[in-house]
PDB file of C-alpha atoms and ligand atoms in Angstrom:
ATOM      1  CA  MET A   1      40.213   5.684  -2.242  1.00 97.00           C
ATOM      2  CA  LYS A   2      37.494   4.345  -0.171  1.00 98.00           C
ATOM      3  CA  VAL A   3      37.248   4.536   3.820  1.00 98.00           C
ATOM      4  CA  ALA A   4      38.239   1.146   4.130  1.00 98.00           C
ATOM      5  CA  GLU A   5      40.991   0.729   2.138  1.00 98.00           C
ATOM      6  CA  LEU A   6      42.164   4.187   4.079  1.00 98.00           C
ATOM      7  CA  ALA A   7      41.597   2.413   7.466  1.00 98.00           C
ATOM      8  CA  ASP A   8      43.349  -0.968   6.589  1.00 98.00           C
ATOM      9  CA  LYS A   9      46.326   1.150   5.216  1.00 98.00           C
ATOM     10  CA  LEU A  10      46.859   3.590   8.106  1.00 98.00           C
ATOM     11  CA  HIS A  11      45.936   1.044  10.591  1.00 98.00           C
ATOM     12  CA  LEU A  12      43.005   3.239  11.607  1.00 98.00           C
ATOM     13  CA  GLU A  13      40.726   1.282  14.578  1.00 98.00           C
ATOM     14  CA  CYS A  14      37.275   1.592  13.049  1.00 98.00           C
ATOM     15  CA  LEU A  15      34.682   2.449  16.272  1.00 98.00           C
ATOM     16  CA  THR A  16      31.354   2.509  14.385  1.00 98.00           C
ATOM     17  CA  LYS A  17      29.315  -0.467  12.806  1.00 96.00           C
ATOM     18  CA  GLU A  18      26.752   1.357  10.527  1.00 96.00           C
ATOM     19  CA  GLY A  19      29.080   3.560   8.658  1.00 96.00           C
ATOM     20  CA  ASP A  20      29.349   3.570   4.872  1.00 97.00           C
ATOM     21  CA  LEU A  21      32.712   2.245   4.132  1.00 98.00           C
ATOM     22  CA  ASN A  22      32.321   2.499   0.500  1.00 98.00           C
ATOM     23  CA  LEU A  23      32.667   6.001   0.884  1.00 98.00           C
ATOM     24  CA  GLU A  24      34.969   7.904  -1.616  1.00 98.00           C
ATOM     25  CA  VAL A  25      37.619   9.770   0.594  1.00 98.00           C
ATOM     26  CA  THR A  26      38.701  12.979  -1.634  1.00 97.00           C
ATOM     27  CA  GLY A  27      40.227  15.081   0.661  1.00 98.00           C
ATOM     28  CA  CYS A  28      41.223  15.758   4.110  1.00 98.00           C
ATOM     29  CA  TYR A  29      40.098  18.592   6.464  1.00 98.00           C
ATOM     30  CA  ILE A  30      41.980  19.216  10.416  1.00 98.00           C
ATOM     31  CA  GLY A  31      39.933  20.907  12.846  1.00 97.00           C
ATOM     32  CA  ASP A  32      38.155  21.039  16.240  1.00 97.00           C
ATOM     33  CA  LEU A  33      36.198  24.271  16.146  1.00 96.00           C
ATOM     34  CA  LEU A  34      32.922  22.976  14.674  1.00 95.00           C
ATOM     35  CA  SER A  35      32.058  26.239  12.688  1.00 93.00           C
ATOM     36  CA  TRP A  36      35.206  26.037  10.672  1.00 93.00           C
ATOM     37  CA  VAL A  37      34.868  22.541   9.453  1.00 96.00           C
ATOM     38  CA  MET A  38      30.903  23.211   8.889  1.00 93.00           C
ATOM     39  CA  GLY A  39      32.250  26.390   6.716  1.00 91.00           C
ATOM     40  CA  ARG A  40      35.304  24.849   5.229  1.00 93.00           C
ATOM     41  CA  ALA A  41      35.336  20.637   4.932  1.00 96.00           C
ATOM     42  CA  MET A  42      34.438  19.824   1.490  1.00 95.00           C
ATOM     43  CA  GLU A  43      32.054  16.620   0.487  1.00 94.00           C
ATOM     44  CA  GLY A  44      34.361  13.491   0.680  1.00 97.00           C
ATOM     45  CA  ASP A  45      36.974  14.979   2.848  1.00 98.00           C
ATOM     46  CA  ALA A  46      38.341  12.835   5.681  1.00 98.00           C
ATOM     47  CA  TRP A  47      37.666  15.149   8.542  1.00 98.00           C
ATOM     48  CA  ILE A  48      40.663  14.620  11.564  1.00 98.00           C
ATOM     49  CA  THR A  49      40.040  15.838  15.165  1.00 98.00           C
ATOM     50  CA  VAL A  50      40.606  15.620  18.524  1.00 97.00           C
ATOM     51  CA  MET A  51      36.938  16.746  19.559  1.00 96.00           C
ATOM     52  CA  SER A  52      35.093  13.800  20.972  1.00 95.00           C
ATOM     53  CA  ASN A  53      31.551  14.982  21.830  1.00 95.00           C
ATOM     54  CA  VAL A  54      28.320  14.261  20.402  1.00 95.00           C
ATOM     55  CA  ASN A  55      28.489  17.241  18.181  1.00 95.00           C
ATOM     56  CA  ILE A  56      31.064  15.938  15.854  1.00 97.00           C
ATOM     57  CA  ILE A  57      28.260  13.596  14.501  1.00 97.00           C
ATOM     58  CA  ALA A  58      25.891  16.306  13.580  1.00 95.00           C
ATOM     59  CA  VAL A  59      28.611  18.199  11.893  1.00 96.00           C
ATOM     60  CA  ALA A  60      29.875  15.314   9.888  1.00 97.00           C
ATOM     61  CA  THR A  61      26.176  14.288   8.491  1.00 95.00           C
ATOM     62  CA  LEU A  62      25.587  17.928   7.511  1.00 94.00           C
ATOM     63  CA  SER A  63      29.053  18.749   5.872  1.00 94.00           C
ATOM     64  CA  ASN A  64      28.970  15.026   4.249  1.00 94.00           C
ATOM     65  CA  VAL A  65      32.532  14.269   5.157  1.00 97.00           C
ATOM     66  CA  SER A  66      33.355  10.424   4.046  1.00 98.00           C
ATOM     67  CA  CYS A  67      34.718   9.672   8.017  1.00 98.00           C
ATOM     68  CA  ILE A  68      35.631  11.509  11.065  1.00 98.00           C
ATOM     69  CA  ILE A  69      39.151  10.450  12.366  1.00 98.00           C
ATOM     70  CA  LEU A  70      40.262  10.341  16.115  1.00 98.00           C
ATOM     71  CA  ALA A  71      43.450  11.893  16.568  1.00 98.00           C
ATOM     72  CA  GLU A  72      46.079  10.654  19.154  1.00 98.00           C
ATOM     73  CA  SER A  73      43.844   7.979  20.659  1.00 98.00           C
ATOM     74  CA  VAL A  74      41.231  10.037  21.639  1.00 97.00           C
ATOM     75  CA  THR A  75      38.509   8.288  23.304  1.00 96.00           C
ATOM     76  CA  PRO A  76      34.895   9.675  22.244  1.00 96.00           C
ATOM     77  CA  ASP A  77      32.139  10.418  24.702  1.00 90.00           C
ATOM     78  CA  PRO A  78      29.815   7.273  24.893  1.00 86.00           C
ATOM     79  CA  ALA A  79      26.919   8.868  22.943  1.00 93.00           C
ATOM     80  CA  VAL A  80      29.116   9.656  19.915  1.00 96.00           C
ATOM     81  CA  LEU A  81      29.191   6.307  18.948  1.00 97.00           C
ATOM     82  CA  GLU A  82      25.541   5.780  19.491  1.00 96.00           C
ATOM     83  CA  LYS A  83      24.522   8.577  17.227  1.00 95.00           C
ATOM     84  CA  ALA A  84      27.249   7.910  14.650  1.00 97.00           C
ATOM     85  CA  ASP A  85      25.731   4.145  14.045  1.00 97.00           C
ATOM     86  CA  ALA A  86      22.324   5.950  14.048  1.00 95.00           C
ATOM     87  CA  GLN A  87      23.046   8.490  11.343  1.00 94.00           C
ATOM     88  CA  GLY A  88      25.350   6.381   9.374  1.00 96.00           C
ATOM     89  CA  ILE A  89      28.516   8.096  10.243  1.00 98.00           C
ATOM     90  CA  ASN A  90      32.131   6.068   9.726  1.00 98.00           C
ATOM     91  CA  VAL A  91      34.133   7.274  13.189  1.00 98.00           C
ATOM     92  CA  LEU A  92      37.954   5.636  12.871  1.00 98.00           C
ATOM     93  CA  ARG A  93      40.503   6.253  15.499  1.00 98.00           C
ATOM     94  CA  SER A  94      44.341   6.551  15.154  1.00 98.00           C
ATOM     95  CA  THR A  95      47.367   6.502  17.766  1.00 98.00           C
ATOM     96  CA  LEU A  96      49.031   8.918  15.732  1.00 98.00           C
ATOM     97  CA  SER A  97      48.821  13.012  15.269  1.00 98.00           C
ATOM     98  CA  SER A  98      46.445  14.892  12.959  1.00 98.00           C
ATOM     99  CA  PHE A  99      49.935  16.070  11.090  1.00 98.00           C
ATOM    100  CA  GLU A 100      51.172  12.138  10.534  1.00 98.00           C
ATOM    101  CA  ILE A 101      47.679  11.145   9.784  1.00 98.00           C
ATOM    102  CA  ALA A 102      46.853  13.860   7.300  1.00 98.00           C
ATOM    103  CA  LYS A 103      50.661  13.167   5.904  1.00 98.00           C
ATOM    104  CA  GLN A 104      49.502   9.435   5.316  1.00 98.00           C
ATOM    105  CA  ILE A 105      46.508  10.023   3.973  1.00 98.00           C
ATOM    106  CA  SER A 106      48.105  12.331   1.388  1.00 97.00           C
ATOM    107  CA  GLU A 107      50.682  10.069   0.264  1.00 96.00           C
ATOM    108  CA  VAL A 108      48.435   6.456   0.237  1.00 96.00           C
ATOM    109  CA  ALA A 109      45.412   8.293  -1.377  1.00 93.00           C
ATOM    110  CA  GLY A 110      47.777  10.717  -3.557  1.00 91.00           C
ATOM    111  CA  LEU A 111      46.186  13.775  -2.540  1.00 88.00           C
TER     112      LEU A 111
ATOM    113  CA  MET B   1       5.847  22.901   2.017  1.00 94.00           C
ATOM    114  CA  ARG B   2       6.551  23.539   5.707  1.00 96.00           C
ATOM    115  CA  ARG B   3       8.542  22.227   8.647  1.00 98.00           C
ATOM    116  CA  THR B   4       8.821  23.342  12.308  1.00 98.00           C
ATOM    117  CA  TYR B   5      10.883  22.183  14.999  1.00 98.00           C
ATOM    118  CA  ASP B   6      11.546  23.043  18.744  1.00 98.00           C
ATOM    119  CA  ILE B   7      14.835  23.865  19.502  1.00 98.00           C
ATOM    120  CA  ASP B   8      16.177  22.511  22.908  1.00 96.00           C
ATOM    121  CA  GLY B   9      18.100  25.396  24.579  1.00 95.00           C
ATOM    122  CA  LYS B  10      19.516  22.704  27.518  1.00 90.00           C
ATOM    123  CA  ASP B  11      20.402  19.582  26.007  1.00 90.00           C
ATOM    124  CA  PHE B  12      23.475  20.676  23.539  1.00 90.00           C
ATOM    125  CA  SER B  13      23.825  16.722  22.671  1.00 88.00           C
ATOM    126  CA  VAL B  14      20.738  17.127  20.357  1.00 90.00           C
ATOM    127  CA  ALA B  15      21.854  20.515  18.795  1.00 94.00           C
ATOM    128  CA  GLY B  16      21.965  20.344  15.085  1.00 94.00           C
ATOM    129  CA  ALA B  17      18.649  17.864  14.979  1.00 95.00           C
ATOM    130  CA  ALA B  18      16.713  20.228  12.800  1.00 97.00           C
ATOM    131  CA  SER B  19      19.440  20.537  10.445  1.00 97.00           C
ATOM    132  CA  SER B  20      19.927  17.139  10.101  1.00 95.00           C
ATOM    133  CA  ASP B  21      16.064  16.212   9.735  1.00 96.00           C
ATOM    134  CA  PHE B  22      15.406  19.314   7.217  1.00 97.00           C
ATOM    135  CA  LYS B  23      18.527  18.044   5.106  1.00 96.00           C
ATOM    136  CA  VAL B  24      16.950  14.511   4.758  1.00 95.00           C
ATOM    137  CA  LEU B  25      13.736  16.309   3.251  1.00 97.00           C
ATOM    138  CA  LEU B  26      15.874  18.091   0.758  1.00 97.00           C
ATOM    139  CA  LYS B  27      17.278  15.419  -0.268  1.00 96.00           C
ATOM    140  CA  LYS B  28      14.178  13.769  -0.439  1.00 97.00           C
ATOM    141  CA  LEU B  29      12.598  16.194  -2.627  1.00 96.00           C
ATOM    142  CA  GLY B  30      15.756  16.074  -5.037  1.00 96.00           C
ATOM    143  CA  ILE B  31      17.008  19.504  -4.200  1.00 97.00           C
ATOM    144  CA  PRO B  32      20.386  19.861  -5.981  1.00 96.00           C
ATOM    145  CA  GLY B  33      23.409  19.057  -3.663  1.00 94.00           C
ATOM    146  CA  ASP B  34      25.197  22.280  -3.723  1.00 94.00           C
ATOM    147  CA  VAL B  35      21.915  24.076  -2.424  1.00 97.00           C
ATOM    148  CA  ILE B  36      21.776  21.485   0.592  1.00 96.00           C
ATOM    149  CA  ARG B  37      25.056  22.082   1.798  1.00 94.00           C
ATOM    150  CA  ARG B  38      24.257  25.904   1.539  1.00 96.00           C
ATOM    151  CA  VAL B  39      21.224  25.328   3.375  1.00 97.00           C
ATOM    152  CA  SER B  40      22.607  22.992   5.900  1.00 96.00           C
ATOM    153  CA  ILE B  41      25.605  25.245   7.056  1.00 95.00           C
ATOM    154  CA  ALA B  42      23.349  28.226   7.775  1.00 97.00           C
ATOM    155  CA  MET B  43      21.276  26.501   9.129  1.00 98.00           C
ATOM    156  CA  TYR B  44      23.378  24.525  11.544  1.00 97.00           C
ATOM    157  CA  GLU B  45      24.857  27.933  12.664  1.00 97.00           C
ATOM    158  CA  ALA B  46      21.630  29.447  13.521  1.00 98.00           C
ATOM    159  CA  GLU B  47      20.307  26.172  15.330  1.00 98.00           C
ATOM    160  CA  ILE B  48      23.475  26.433  17.445  1.00 97.00           C
ATOM    161  CA  ASN B  49      23.181  30.082  17.996  1.00 98.00           C
ATOM    162  CA  THR B  50      19.299  29.424  19.106  1.00 98.00           C
ATOM    163  CA  VAL B  51      20.971  26.657  21.734  1.00 97.00           C
ATOM    164  CA  ILE B  52      23.961  28.652  22.883  1.00 96.00           C
ATOM    165  CA  HIS B  53      22.966  32.165  22.686  1.00 97.00           C
ATOM    166  CA  GLY B  54      19.142  32.024  22.702  1.00 98.00           C
ATOM    167  CA  GLY B  55      18.291  29.683  25.097  1.00 97.00           C
ATOM    168  CA  GLY B  56      16.184  27.476  22.727  1.00 97.00           C
ATOM    169  CA  GLY B  57      13.166  28.311  20.856  1.00 98.00           C
ATOM    170  CA  LYS B  58      11.421  27.397  17.721  1.00 98.00           C
ATOM    171  CA  CYS B  59      12.334  27.165  14.006  1.00 98.00           C
ATOM    172  CA  GLU B  60      10.194  27.234  10.879  1.00 98.00           C
ATOM    173  CA  ALA B  61      11.262  26.172   7.629  1.00 98.00           C
ATOM    174  CA  GLU B  62       9.267  27.025   3.973  1.00 98.00           C
ATOM    175  CA  ILE B  63      10.015  25.059   0.901  1.00 97.00           C
ATOM    176  CA  ALA B  64       8.552  27.302  -1.805  1.00 95.00           C
ATOM    177  CA  ASP B  65       8.851  27.410  -5.609  1.00 93.00           C
ATOM    178  CA  ASN B  66      11.867  29.572  -5.808  1.00 96.00           C
ATOM    179  CA  ARG B  67      13.314  29.651  -2.765  1.00 97.00           C
ATOM    180  CA  ILE B  68      13.621  28.300   0.957  1.00 98.00           C
ATOM    181  CA  VAL B  69      13.168  30.674   3.935  1.00 98.00           C
ATOM    182  CA  ILE B  70      14.266  29.428   7.145  1.00 98.00           C
ATOM    183  CA  SER B  71      13.569  31.326  10.720  1.00 98.00           C
ATOM    184  CA  PHE B  72      14.689  30.922  13.930  1.00 98.00           C
ATOM    185  CA  ILE B  73      12.889  32.502  16.630  1.00 98.00           C
ATOM    186  CA  ASP B  74      13.858  32.612  20.465  1.00 98.00           C
ATOM    187  CA  GLN B  75      12.899  34.636  23.710  1.00 98.00           C
ATOM    188  CA  GLY B  76      16.936  35.078  24.474  1.00 98.00           C
ATOM    189  CA  PRO B  77      19.166  37.688  25.695  1.00 98.00           C
ATOM    190  CA  GLY B  78      19.044  39.709  22.280  1.00 98.00           C
ATOM    191  CA  ILE B  79      22.192  40.817  20.374  1.00 98.00           C
ATOM    192  CA  PRO B  80      23.104  44.814  21.628  1.00 98.00           C
ATOM    193  CA  ASP B  81      25.398  45.223  18.809  1.00 98.00           C
ATOM    194  CA  ILE B  82      24.639  43.540  15.434  1.00 98.00           C
ATOM    195  CA  ASP B  83      27.535  44.849  13.939  1.00 98.00           C
ATOM    196  CA  ALA B  84      29.990  43.508  16.224  1.00 98.00           C
ATOM    197  CA  ALA B  85      28.393  40.093  16.398  1.00 98.00           C
ATOM    198  CA  MET B  86      28.806  39.974  12.395  1.00 98.00           C
ATOM    199  CA  GLN B  87      32.496  39.964  12.516  1.00 97.00           C
ATOM    200  CA  GLU B  88      34.809  36.797  12.222  1.00 95.00           C
ATOM    201  CA  GLY B  89      35.810  35.784  15.561  1.00 95.00           C
ATOM    202  CA  PHE B  90      33.264  37.749  17.621  1.00 97.00           C
ATOM    203  CA  SER B  91      31.620  35.967  20.560  1.00 98.00           C
ATOM    204  CA  THR B  92      30.292  35.698  23.950  1.00 98.00           C
ATOM    205  CA  ALA B  93      30.263  32.280  24.482  1.00 97.00           C
ATOM    206  CA  SER B  94      31.118  30.869  27.486  1.00 95.00           C
ATOM    207  CA  GLU B  95      34.626  28.926  28.221  1.00 95.00           C
ATOM    208  CA  GLN B  96      32.504  25.886  28.755  1.00 93.00           C
ATOM    209  CA  ILE B  97      30.704  26.094  25.272  1.00 94.00           C
ATOM    210  CA  ARG B  98      34.032  26.624  23.624  1.00 94.00           C
ATOM    211  CA  GLU B  99      35.361  23.399  24.766  1.00 93.00           C
ATOM    212  CA  MET B 100      32.188  21.889  23.104  1.00 92.00           C
ATOM    213  CA  GLY B 101      33.710  23.252  19.968  1.00 94.00           C
ATOM    214  CA  PHE B 102      31.196  26.184  19.494  1.00 95.00           C
ATOM    215  CA  GLY B 103      32.123  29.615  20.143  1.00 95.00           C
ATOM    216  CA  ALA B 104      34.871  30.553  17.237  1.00 94.00           C
ATOM    217  CA  GLY B 105      32.601  33.379  16.131  1.00 96.00           C
ATOM    218  CA  MET B 106      32.054  32.318  12.676  1.00 95.00           C
ATOM    219  CA  GLY B 107      28.344  31.469  13.089  1.00 96.00           C
ATOM    220  CA  LEU B 108      26.876  34.508  11.437  1.00 97.00           C
ATOM    221  CA  PRO B 109      29.739  35.081   8.886  1.00 95.00           C
ATOM    222  CA  ASN B 110      29.174  31.492   7.951  1.00 94.00           C
ATOM    223  CA  ILE B 111      25.164  32.213   7.576  1.00 97.00           C
ATOM    224  CA  LYS B 112      26.228  35.540   5.246  1.00 97.00           C
ATOM    225  CA  LYS B 113      28.369  33.731   3.368  1.00 95.00           C
ATOM    226  CA  TYR B 114      25.925  30.583   2.232  1.00 96.00           C
ATOM    227  CA  THR B 115      22.561  32.622   2.145  1.00 98.00           C
ATOM    228  CA  ASP B 116      21.184  34.609  -0.504  1.00 98.00           C
ATOM    229  CA  ASP B 117      19.297  37.023   2.164  1.00 98.00           C
ATOM    230  CA  PHE B 118      19.746  37.407   5.846  1.00 97.00           C
ATOM    231  CA  GLN B 119      18.143  39.001   8.594  1.00 98.00           C
ATOM    232  CA  ILE B 120      18.364  39.456  12.263  1.00 98.00           C
ATOM    233  CA  GLN B 121      15.814  41.080  14.134  1.00 98.00           C
ATOM    234  CA  THR B 122      16.831  41.360  17.763  1.00 98.00           C
ATOM    235  CA  VAL B 123      15.529  43.386  20.861  1.00 98.00           C
ATOM    236  CA  VAL B 124      17.863  43.147  23.851  1.00 98.00           C
ATOM    237  CA  GLY B 125      16.187  41.558  26.965  1.00 98.00           C
ATOM    238  CA  LYS B 126      13.102  40.023  24.589  1.00 98.00           C
ATOM    239  CA  GLY B 127      14.663  37.782  22.103  1.00 98.00           C
ATOM    240  CA  THR B 128      16.115  37.349  18.322  1.00 98.00           C
ATOM    241  CA  THR B 129      14.468  36.322  15.005  1.00 98.00           C
ATOM    242  CA  VAL B 130      17.256  35.007  12.224  1.00 98.00           C
ATOM    243  CA  THR B 131      15.443  34.585   9.127  1.00 98.00           C
ATOM    244  CA  LEU B 132      17.588  32.677   6.159  1.00 98.00           C
ATOM    245  CA  CYS B 133      16.837  32.486   2.669  1.00 98.00           C
ATOM    246  CA  ILE B 134      18.281  30.431  -0.257  1.00 98.00           C
ATOM    247  CA  ASN B 135      17.020  30.995  -3.752  1.00 98.00           C
ATOM    248  CA  LEU B 136      16.546  27.823  -5.716  1.00 95.00           C
TER     249      LEU B 136
HETATM  250  N1  ADP C 201      20.315  34.015  19.200  1.00 92.96           N
HETATM  251  C1  ADP C 201      21.156  34.793  19.347  1.00 92.96           C
HETATM  252  N2  ADP C 201      21.016  35.585  20.662  1.00 92.96           N
HETATM  253  C2  ADP C 201      21.569  36.347  21.302  1.00 92.96           C
HETATM  254  N3  ADP C 201      23.029  36.448  20.738  1.00 92.96           N
HETATM  255  C3  ADP C 201      23.216  35.714  19.395  1.00 92.96           C
HETATM  256  C4  ADP C 201      22.320  34.994  19.139  1.00 92.96           C
HETATM  257  N4  ADP C 201      22.891  34.503  17.971  1.00 92.96           N
HETATM  258  C5  ADP C 201      24.265  35.309  17.807  1.00 92.96           C
HETATM  259  N5  ADP C 201      24.404  36.056  19.196  1.00 92.96           N
HETATM  260  C6  ADP C 201      25.804  36.660  19.544  1.00 92.96           C
HETATM  261  O1  ADP C 201      26.097  36.918  18.184  1.00 92.96           O
HETATM  262  C7  ADP C 201      27.668  36.598  18.392  1.00 92.96           C
HETATM  263  C8  ADP C 201      27.983  35.648  17.218  1.00 92.96           C
HETATM  264  O2  ADP C 201      27.407  34.741  16.858  1.00 92.96           O
HETATM  265  P1  ADP C 201      28.346  33.539  15.959  1.00 92.96           P
HETATM  266  O3  ADP C 201      29.156  34.510  14.634  1.00 92.96           O
HETATM  267  O4  ADP C 201      27.399  32.536  15.902  1.00 92.96           O
HETATM  268  O5  ADP C 201      29.352  33.648  17.076  1.00 92.96           O
HETATM  269  P2  ADP C 201      29.440  32.604  18.145  1.00 92.96           P
HETATM  270  O6  ADP C 201      28.014  31.470  18.001  1.00 92.96           O
HETATM  271  O7  ADP C 201      30.757  31.528  17.618  1.00 92.96           O
HETATM  272  O8  ADP C 201      29.949  33.036  19.376  1.00 92.96           O
HETATM  273  C9  ADP C 201      27.521  35.567  19.760  1.00 92.96           C
HETATM  274  O9  ADP C 201      28.665  35.131  20.393  1.00 92.96           O
HETATM  275  C10 ADP C 201      26.522  36.182  20.429  1.00 92.96           C
HETATM  276  O10 ADP C 201      27.197  37.087  21.607  1.00 92.96           O
HETATM  277 MG1   MG C 202      27.115  30.749  16.459  1.00 92.96          MG
END
């Protein structure tokens, strides 16, 4: 399932303008410790986090996740979205908890 | 082919810039995706360590015919006990640094896992050089 379709189905708010919404979501990873995400998230994963500083964009760029989903209505630091757009990273946001988001991804994307 | 980068030790918001730039180069050169992934993970961890522990420094990255060699050089505090530092979960990072998502103590173990060869040269009070090797 593409990021655009996932965003639509889960009612995710798309915070970025330059991300590639046609990327395929092939899995899901939940984590806030950047080293864990770097080492364990797989290419194509939707990465769910409550970490909101600019370092998440470098991690997303290097790990090739398909999108970042900020859980529980987290507000990103101002520089985050600017950098995300510069690097072409999708940043989405949900009001739900990480667990709820992951459950819904599993349901709608058949993962 | 060589690239060198200055690693800023104060501005945490640009941490990972060298790794991101080098990744773009590897992609352009048509290096296989799994190799790029391993280089990216290991290089990012070493770069972050140079920023948060080493107080900044420089990075020299070289792509040769059969391997990629990347060194991070700093003049920071050095590592008193390398065996301890290599343990998963060991970290001397401050609370403030942990709040940014760093300091999981997984950096050096991740580097070891994703490289073919990895060396630490360190002198307490003088600095640290970490060299990563990934075969092509
Ligand atoms: N360049 C460096 N200079 C000084 N100390 C370092 C350096 N790199 C690593 N260390 C030490 O090794 C420890 C473990 O590093 P690492 O596994 O990357 O975990 P983390 O960076 O999360 O603390 C660090 O907490 C620090 O004490
Ligand atoms: Mg580290």
